[in-house]
XYZ file of C-alpha atoms in Angstrom:
562
model
C -12.728 26.968 33.620
C -9.757 27.294 35.935
C -10.539 23.868 37.398
C -10.572 22.250 33.946
C -7.296 23.940 33.061
C -5.712 22.729 36.297
C -7.026 19.215 35.663
C -5.496 19.232 32.182
C -2.168 20.475 33.513
C -2.137 17.686 36.111
C -2.969 14.856 33.710
C -1.805 16.149 30.326
C 1.045 13.669 30.001
C -1.120 10.719 30.980
C -3.728 11.675 28.388
C -1.140 12.190 25.644
C 0.651 8.915 26.338
C -2.607 6.968 26.319
C -3.655 8.727 23.112
C -0.366 7.719 21.510
C -0.924 4.111 22.577
C -4.528 4.094 21.305
C -3.349 5.396 17.930
C -0.829 2.552 17.723
C -3.508 -0.042 18.495
C -5.808 1.467 15.862
C -3.043 1.509 13.245
C -2.098 -2.098 13.936
C -5.597 -3.495 13.480
C -6.696 -1.142 10.690
C -3.453 -0.907 8.706
C -4.149 -4.038 6.684
C -7.782 -3.158 5.975
C -6.874 -0.801 3.131
C -6.305 -3.587 0.639
C -9.670 -5.157 1.504
C -11.744 -1.972 1.385
C -12.209 1.082 -0.823
C -14.124 2.983 1.855
C -12.949 6.588 1.703
C -13.868 7.253 5.324
C -11.738 4.367 6.564
C -8.762 5.456 4.482
C -9.140 9.001 5.818
C -9.154 7.747 9.416
C -6.056 5.618 8.825
C -4.290 8.539 7.151
C -5.126 10.902 10.035
C -4.048 8.314 12.607
C -0.816 7.702 10.673
C 0.030 11.411 10.750
C -1.161 11.991 14.317
C 0.787 9.047 15.729
C 4.180 10.601 15.005
C 3.060 14.093 15.996
C 1.601 13.009 19.355
C 4.634 10.871 20.227
C 7.134 13.628 19.378
C 5.101 16.284 21.208
C 4.740 14.096 24.308
C 8.454 13.327 24.306
C 9.123 17.050 24.231
C 6.769 17.598 27.152
C 8.534 14.888 29.146
C 11.861 16.633 28.643
C 10.425 19.709 30.386
C 9.284 17.869 33.512
C 10.835 18.503 36.904
C 12.346 15.641 38.883
C 11.921 16.742 42.488
C 8.165 16.862 42.931
C 5.987 14.011 44.110
C 2.784 15.690 45.274
C -0.424 15.239 43.331
C -0.800 18.139 40.955
C 2.934 18.335 40.311
C 4.910 16.483 37.624
C 5.070 12.780 38.442
C 8.368 10.918 38.645
C 7.064 7.737 37.023
C 6.330 9.586 33.796
C 10.030 9.451 32.889
C 9.654 5.692 32.419
C 7.281 6.389 29.518
C 10.033 7.911 27.352
C 11.254 4.662 25.714
C 7.682 3.602 24.951
C 7.229 6.771 22.941
C 10.252 5.664 20.896
C 8.480 2.338 20.376
C 5.424 4.249 19.167
C 7.592 6.263 16.776
C 8.781 2.945 15.377
C 5.256 2.434 14.099
C 3.287 -0.755 13.637
C 4.369 -3.637 11.456
C 1.140 -3.517 9.441
C 1.551 0.089 8.269
C 5.040 1.554 8.054
C 4.064 3.689 5.042
C 0.703 5.059 3.972
C 1.798 5.745 0.395
C 4.778 4.730 -1.717
C 6.129 8.270 -1.455
C 6.582 7.773 2.304
C 9.255 5.164 1.598
C 11.453 7.798 -0.017
C 11.556 9.730 3.293
C 13.647 7.172 5.157
C 16.563 9.598 5.516
C 14.273 12.093 7.233
C 13.185 9.389 9.679
C 16.833 8.514 10.303
C 17.558 12.111 11.282
C 14.424 12.127 13.430
C 15.619 8.937 15.154
C 18.916 10.560 16.104
C 17.087 13.625 17.398
C 14.526 11.721 19.458
C 17.118 9.321 20.877
C 19.175 12.309 21.981
C 16.090 13.807 23.615
C 15.312 10.506 25.340
C 18.869 10.293 26.697
C 18.452 13.810 28.070
C 15.272 12.721 29.855
C 17.133 9.722 31.310
C 19.909 11.990 32.543
C 17.375 14.204 34.287
C 15.754 11.205 35.984
C 19.024 9.536 37.042
C 18.183 10.188 40.698
C 15.289 7.738 40.459
C 17.481 4.768 39.675
C 14.937 2.185 40.808
C 13.125 2.303 37.451
C 16.118 3.175 35.258
C 16.992 -0.500 34.710
C 13.499 -1.180 33.416
C 13.646 1.960 31.273
C 16.971 0.930 29.703
C 15.566 -2.376 28.447
C 12.508 -0.597 27.073
C 14.861 1.955 25.513
C 16.663 -0.845 23.642
C 13.322 -2.068 22.313
C 12.416 1.469 21.235
C 15.633 1.998 19.272
C 15.203 -1.371 17.540
C 11.580 -0.636 16.632
C 12.422 2.765 15.179
C 15.409 1.273 13.358
C 13.164 -1.419 11.863
C 10.857 1.245 10.508
C 13.705 3.092 8.807
C 15.040 -0.192 7.443
C 11.608 -1.087 6.054
C 11.172 2.336 4.442
C 14.612 2.161 2.844
C 14.025 -1.396 1.581
C 10.761 -0.313 -0.070
C 12.228 2.768 -1.762
C 12.458 2.787 -5.542
C 16.253 2.637 -5.578
C 16.387 -0.314 -3.186
C 13.706 -2.251 -5.066
C 15.570 -1.822 -8.356
C 18.851 -3.061 -6.928
C 17.538 -5.983 -4.866
C 15.911 -8.141 -7.563
C 19.069 -10.123 -8.358
C 19.827 -10.855 -4.692
C 16.252 -12.036 -4.110
C 16.572 -14.492 -7.008
C 19.924 -15.830 -5.770
C 18.694 -16.301 -2.190
C 15.329 -17.857 -3.033
C 14.705 -21.084 -1.071
C 14.243 -24.467 -2.696
C 10.651 -25.706 -2.495
C 9.729 -29.343 -2.853
C 6.721 -30.540 -4.796
C 3.815 -32.059 -2.899
C 1.153 -33.698 -5.007
C -1.281 -33.732 -2.097
C -1.167 -29.919 -1.910
C -1.343 -29.242 -5.630
C -3.919 -26.429 -5.615
C -3.390 -23.527 -3.217
C 0.105 -24.775 -2.394
C 1.233 -24.420 -6.010
C -0.423 -21.020 -6.390
C 1.485 -19.625 -3.415
C 4.717 -21.211 -4.598
C 4.341 -19.715 -8.072
C 3.456 -16.281 -6.633
C 6.533 -16.312 -4.395
C 8.749 -17.383 -7.278
C 7.516 -14.622 -9.583
C 7.690 -11.882 -6.941
C 10.914 -10.355 -8.397
C 9.139 -9.833 -11.719
C 6.223 -8.134 -9.962
C 8.722 -5.972 -8.087
C 10.261 -4.880 -11.396
C 6.848 -3.810 -12.661
C 6.367 -1.567 -9.632
C 9.707 0.187 -10.128
C 8.799 0.994 -13.745
C 11.313 -1.163 -15.599
C 10.590 -1.824 -19.264
C 9.276 -5.246 -20.226
C 12.102 -5.859 -22.697
C 14.743 -5.197 -20.054
C 12.871 -7.266 -17.459
C 12.633 -10.220 -19.824
C 16.371 -10.247 -20.561
C 17.495 -9.677 -16.970
C 15.154 -12.165 -15.321
C 15.757 -14.835 -17.948
C 19.491 -14.536 -17.366
C 19.034 -14.540 -13.598
C 16.672 -17.514 -13.615
C 19.061 -19.660 -15.667
C 20.369 -22.276 -13.269
C 18.855 -20.557 -10.219
C 16.623 -22.273 -7.696
C 13.864 -19.760 -8.388
C 13.884 -20.702 -12.059
C 13.438 -24.376 -11.148
C 10.596 -23.495 -8.777
C 8.805 -21.486 -11.463
C 9.199 -24.241 -14.037
C 7.812 -26.897 -11.703
C 4.979 -24.705 -10.452
C 4.055 -23.631 -13.981
C 3.616 -27.256 -15.067
C 1.434 -27.989 -12.041
C -0.631 -24.853 -12.603
C -1.170 -25.743 -16.257
C -2.573 -29.134 -15.271
C -4.637 -27.755 -12.398
C -6.017 -24.865 -14.454
C -7.500 -26.900 -17.302
C -11.080 -26.387 -16.109
C -10.695 -23.296 -13.930
C -11.681 -20.621 -16.524
C -8.831 -18.398 -15.440
C -9.836 -18.224 -11.771
C -6.509 -19.713 -10.727
C -4.570 -17.120 -12.720
C -6.333 -14.262 -10.963
C -5.859 -15.942 -7.587
C -2.123 -16.081 -8.251
C -2.223 -12.377 -9.139
C -4.023 -11.676 -5.850
C -1.272 -13.449 -3.924
C 1.418 -11.593 -5.883
C -0.270 -8.274 -5.150
C -0.545 -9.190 -1.472
C 3.174 -9.944 -1.330
C 3.995 -6.661 -3.056
C 1.641 -4.732 -0.762
C 3.472 -6.100 2.268
C 6.826 -5.215 0.704
C 5.783 -1.610 0.088
C 3.699 -0.725 3.131
C 4.728 -3.029 6.002
C 7.830 -4.394 7.724
C 7.560 -7.706 5.873
C 10.909 -7.403 4.073
C 12.659 -6.698 7.379
C 11.002 -9.474 9.365
C 11.792 -12.199 6.835
C 15.547 -11.623 7.139
C 17.643 -13.369 9.766
C 18.796 -10.030 11.161
C 15.213 -8.805 11.384
C 14.120 -11.991 13.148
C 16.941 -11.696 15.682
C 16.134 -8.052 16.355
C 12.495 -8.949 16.924
C 13.551 -11.586 19.463
C 15.697 -9.004 21.239
C 12.738 -6.607 21.292
C 10.430 -9.189 22.856
C 13.024 -10.208 25.448
C 13.717 -6.567 26.330
C 10.024 -5.863 26.875
C 9.639 -8.960 29.058
C 12.653 -7.978 31.173
C 11.407 -4.391 31.474
C 8.023 -5.648 32.653
C 9.599 -8.116 35.102
C 11.873 -5.474 36.638
C 9.000 -3.048 37.050
C 6.714 -5.645 38.650
C 9.492 -7.008 40.879
C 9.847 -3.605 42.543
C 6.113 -3.197 43.191
C 6.770 -2.177 46.789
C 7.622 1.306 45.492
C 4.365 1.658 43.557
C 2.595 3.218 46.539
C 4.863 6.274 46.245
C 3.272 7.166 42.918
C -0.170 7.867 41.610
C -2.247 4.786 40.887
C -3.081 6.270 37.518
C 0.624 6.595 36.685
C 1.187 2.967 37.657
C -1.817 1.868 35.586
C -0.602 3.844 32.569
C 2.870 2.311 32.892
C 1.479 -1.214 33.083
C -0.737 -0.459 30.073
C 2.241 0.711 28.040
C 4.420 -2.288 28.924
C 1.805 -5.004 28.492
C 0.288 -3.268 25.471
C 3.639 -3.033 23.695
C 4.345 -6.711 24.364
C 0.887 -7.835 23.191
C 1.188 -5.797 19.988
C 4.569 -7.394 19.316
C 3.124 -10.884 19.799
C 0.200 -10.071 17.483
C 2.654 -8.710 14.922
C 4.673 -11.927 15.040
C 1.524 -13.969 14.404
C 0.204 -11.770 11.586
C 3.445 -10.744 9.876
C 5.706 -13.743 10.514
C 3.796 -16.938 11.282
C 1.036 -16.141 8.765
C 3.495 -15.119 6.056
C 3.989 -17.393 3.026
C 7.707 -16.629 3.211
C 7.950 -18.269 6.642
C 6.394 -21.437 5.260
C 8.724 -21.346 2.228
C 11.868 -20.880 4.334
C 10.910 -23.632 6.783
C 10.085 -25.988 3.918
C 13.433 -25.306 2.246
C 15.175 -26.069 5.560
C 13.457 -29.502 5.642
C 11.570 -28.552 8.818
C 8.481 -30.476 7.777
C 6.495 -30.246 11.007
C 7.181 -26.543 11.418
C 6.445 -25.865 7.750
C 3.119 -27.724 8.026
C 2.246 -25.678 11.106
C 3.174 -22.455 9.295
C 1.105 -23.543 6.284
C -1.914 -24.249 8.501
C -1.614 -20.802 10.103
C -1.288 -19.180 6.683
C -4.341 -21.002 5.307
C -6.409 -20.123 8.382
C -5.503 -16.422 8.203
C -5.662 -16.205 4.402
C -7.868 -19.041 3.120
C -8.087 -19.698 -0.601
C -11.780 -18.760 -0.693
C -11.195 -15.329 0.862
C -10.335 -12.471 -1.528
C -6.975 -10.916 -0.724
C -8.086 -7.522 -2.021
C -11.211 -5.360 -2.208
C -12.418 -7.098 -5.400
C -13.222 -3.681 -6.833
C -11.617 -1.366 -9.352
C -11.473 2.419 -9.483
C -13.211 4.360 -12.235
C -12.384 7.809 -13.587
C -13.834 9.389 -16.732
C -11.481 12.176 -17.712
C -13.828 13.913 -20.168
C -16.752 13.963 -17.736
C -14.511 15.358 -14.997
C -13.402 18.201 -17.269
C -16.864 19.065 -18.614
C -18.493 19.133 -15.178
C -16.452 21.892 -13.569
C -18.441 23.547 -10.780
C -18.119 26.689 -8.700
C -16.449 24.674 -5.949
C -13.966 23.342 -8.496
C -13.090 26.877 -9.543
C -12.586 27.840 -5.906
C -10.349 24.815 -5.421
C -8.257 25.869 -8.403
C -7.486 29.137 -6.606
C -5.721 27.206 -3.834
C -4.089 24.714 -6.204
C -6.359 21.796 -5.270
C -8.456 21.579 -8.434
C -7.200 18.149 -9.511
C -7.456 16.823 -5.962
C -11.093 17.935 -5.852
C -11.777 16.307 -9.208
C -10.218 13.067 -8.026
C -12.452 13.054 -4.957
C -15.591 14.010 -6.876
C -15.271 11.787 -9.942
C -13.616 8.658 -8.566
C -15.941 5.728 -8.055
C -15.539 2.005 -7.582
C -17.207 -0.996 -9.207
C -17.052 -4.666 -8.310
C -14.956 -6.949 -10.482
C -17.430 -9.506 -11.811
C -16.439 -13.066 -12.768
C -17.366 -12.333 -16.392
C -14.846 -9.468 -16.380
C -12.093 -11.867 -15.351
C -13.222 -14.330 -17.999
C -13.221 -11.561 -20.604
C -9.645 -10.619 -19.771
C -8.514 -14.228 -19.585
C -9.915 -15.040 -23.036
C -8.779 -11.754 -24.656
C -12.328 -10.955 -25.742
C -11.650 -7.211 -25.751
C -8.666 -7.672 -28.055
C -10.625 -9.913 -30.398
C -13.551 -7.522 -30.446
C -11.395 -4.513 -31.335
C -9.001 -6.120 -33.808
C -11.069 -9.065 -35.079
C -13.084 -9.210 -38.294
C -16.445 -9.439 -36.546
C -16.635 -5.709 -35.844
C -17.631 -3.403 -38.651
C -14.876 -0.926 -39.653
C -17.476 1.826 -39.690
C -18.216 1.365 -36.009
C -14.527 1.494 -35.123
C -13.950 4.665 -37.130
C -12.332 7.608 -35.451
C -14.307 10.863 -35.727
C -11.652 11.990 -38.208
C -9.792 8.866 -39.360
C -9.720 5.056 -39.248
C -8.858 3.116 -36.131
C -5.705 1.614 -37.644
C -3.922 4.887 -38.285
C -5.243 6.401 -35.056
C -3.902 3.535 -32.972
C -0.594 3.667 -34.792
C -0.232 7.367 -33.997
C -1.381 7.057 -30.391
C 0.829 4.114 -29.499
C 3.920 5.952 -30.719
C 3.385 8.665 -28.106
C 4.873 8.584 -24.582
C 3.079 6.119 -22.348
C 1.015 8.657 -20.403
C -0.117 10.433 -23.582
C -0.970 7.125 -25.250
C -3.036 5.968 -22.268
C -4.965 9.235 -22.076
C -5.515 9.330 -25.852
C -6.799 5.750 -25.868
C -9.126 6.553 -22.979
C -10.538 9.600 -24.780
C -10.888 7.643 -28.013
C -12.656 4.767 -26.238
C -15.042 7.166 -24.520
C -16.009 8.814 -27.833
C -16.393 5.512 -29.651
C -18.568 3.960 -26.930
C -20.591 7.161 -26.623
C -21.370 6.929 -30.349
C -22.365 3.278 -29.944
C -24.639 4.138 -27.030
C -26.151 7.183 -28.760
C -26.157 6.271 -32.492
C -27.230 8.850 -35.055
C -27.699 8.720 -38.810
C -25.692 6.104 -40.675
C -24.112 4.731 -37.501
C -27.480 3.770 -36.012
C -27.767 0.021 -35.437
C -28.910 -2.536 -32.902
C -26.563 -4.427 -30.621
C -27.022 -7.784 -28.994
C -26.910 -8.108 -25.227
C -23.522 -9.767 -25.532
C -22.060 -6.805 -27.430
C -23.626 -4.326 -25.018
C -22.029 -6.181 -22.124
C -18.715 -6.171 -23.970
C -18.942 -2.411 -24.548
C -19.697 -1.904 -20.861
C -16.659 -3.950 -19.889
C -14.455 -2.030 -22.327
C -15.596 1.244 -20.767
C -14.922 -0.152 -17.298
C -11.370 -1.133 -18.242
C -10.731 2.193 -19.948
C -11.890 4.178 -16.922
C -9.859 1.925 -14.624
C -6.622 2.626 -16.510
C -7.492 6.336 -16.511
C -8.071 6.087 -12.749
C -4.566 4.682 -12.323
C -3.094 7.400 -14.529
C -4.856 10.293 -12.774
C -5.180 9.154 -9.155
C -2.267 6.699 -8.788
C 0.328 7.475 -11.489
C 2.990 5.813 -9.341
C 1.388 2.477 -10.222
C 2.209 2.911 -13.920
C 5.549 3.244 -15.766
C 5.010 6.924 -16.528
C 7.455 9.799 -16.598
C 7.446 12.749 -14.253
C 5.529 14.810 -16.820
C 2.206 13.024 -16.247
C 0.870 16.019 -14.312
C 1.746 18.340 -17.193
C 0.014 16.034 -19.677
C -3.157 15.961 -17.573
C -3.073 19.734 -17.215
C -2.691 20.227 -20.977
C -5.586 17.855 -21.583
C -7.696 19.724 -19.050
C -6.871 23.049 -20.706
C -7.848 21.593 -24.077
C -11.443 21.265 -22.862
C -11.754 25.035 -23.106
C -11.467 24.767 -26.896
C -14.476 22.412 -27.127
C -17.648 24.316 -27.990
C -21.103 23.611 -26.562
C -19.987 22.565 -23.072
C -21.823 19.487 -21.856
C -21.774 15.748 -22.207
C -23.104 15.435 -25.786
C -21.182 13.867 -28.661
C -20.031 16.970 -30.545
C -18.107 18.483 -27.597
C -16.377 15.125 -27.178
C -15.352 15.098 -30.844
C -14.143 18.703 -30.603
C -12.169 17.787 -27.506
C -10.631 14.804 -29.324
C -9.538 16.907 -32.293
C -8.069 19.601 -30.047
C -6.250 17.020 -27.958
C -4.795 15.328 -31.025
C -3.409 18.662 -32.174
C -2.020 19.296 -28.682
C -0.136 15.996 -28.381
C 1.188 16.472 -31.924
C 2.648 19.814 -30.861
C 4.050 18.261 -27.658
C 5.747 15.509 -29.642
């Protein structure tokens, strides 16, 4: 036991630094997988790595500040470890593919700014302690510059993706949008990407919760005479011609591209890297790392004074940081549609064609840009199926979190679902004349008055009420009794299934990801009141009567709230 403890004391720093580097490599290559996968295990690993990366880097930096500077024997603190300090700052800067794990992380940019000042001060203290070993200080200074830039980029990216910054930056994005020429030979995917880039400010407004009426007025005024407005008009005409026989597939592909652009804006350093200042800083970072590596290698005659493991770790950190930066440039810059758009607007035809080829190879038209699945959450079932574990979770305030984990599932988005949405079949089925009024009847009143009442409520209450209503109506259709008993064609059964899927998807957004909807801060209170209302429903279970009782109680509750 004593031997193991001594071994850990001798090589603790080396192990921690390598662990920090491994976490950065994992985050870089796995950060972008979230939008292509709904695997809970993968998301958990990325989340743990995201949290551990900062903790390990800060802890290791603290350990370095406690090292002595006068010992060189094996088993004592090693002098070369002081050169690792700036690389820990680079690790704290995070990877370009995952600066934030959730949208809430973007609001913490001020905390990261304070942390930057603290860690830079600690790094300067480490440099002061190691001033006697000036042979590697020059290399450390260049790496230190790269570390400050990387951490600064992270703070810049977080601030740019915060709600306040997104609201205020729409107008500037429209004014600065590059001019894109038409190319009839690239009408398909080319026009889709162009249209998605041009409409990105509107998508950004949706994510910050602006009302549609306000968005329409503001964007229409901003587009008047702007280059973005001309791009949208030209792309819209091309898309209309190209989409004549596409059955809506092109529309959903454009939405995929728009979502991909917004994902990069929210969770990566994309908004920083596509600015001239960001590009210049990235060049400085790469040059600094190259110079740091060259200075360290040029003085290789001194390597024999240090442990081979320390030298190997140092070389791993330097070359690893440079390789990750090169990979980031390829993935985040060269393969970005914005790079192609900027080069095309600058009349750099050869470079723009090269950028377009890289973009198409990394993100081909045939490859889905998302997981092609949608979350499902049935609120009534989650409330009626409370277990002993759920009650225990409620004691520690994690009842809703447990419900989200237990009752969230995912289903693939079928082509017929896209076609249904594109052709407004759900709308026609609900409001058209082909559906019998008796089947659309509310347990207590007609659908017309019920919808009128529900839609006048706050958005979160209206969404939840519509979800509950849809669940009861479809449950009655699936389990008909008495006068409501009738047969349904396969087409209507498929339509009912799709309606349930859409209803549970919107409920999933409301319960699990309320930040994705324009809801107020009271959404948690509304969900809690709805959950408490279940207690008033007699005969607990999943039969029809408890659902109807729940509906009546909920209607009374929202009436009181209003």
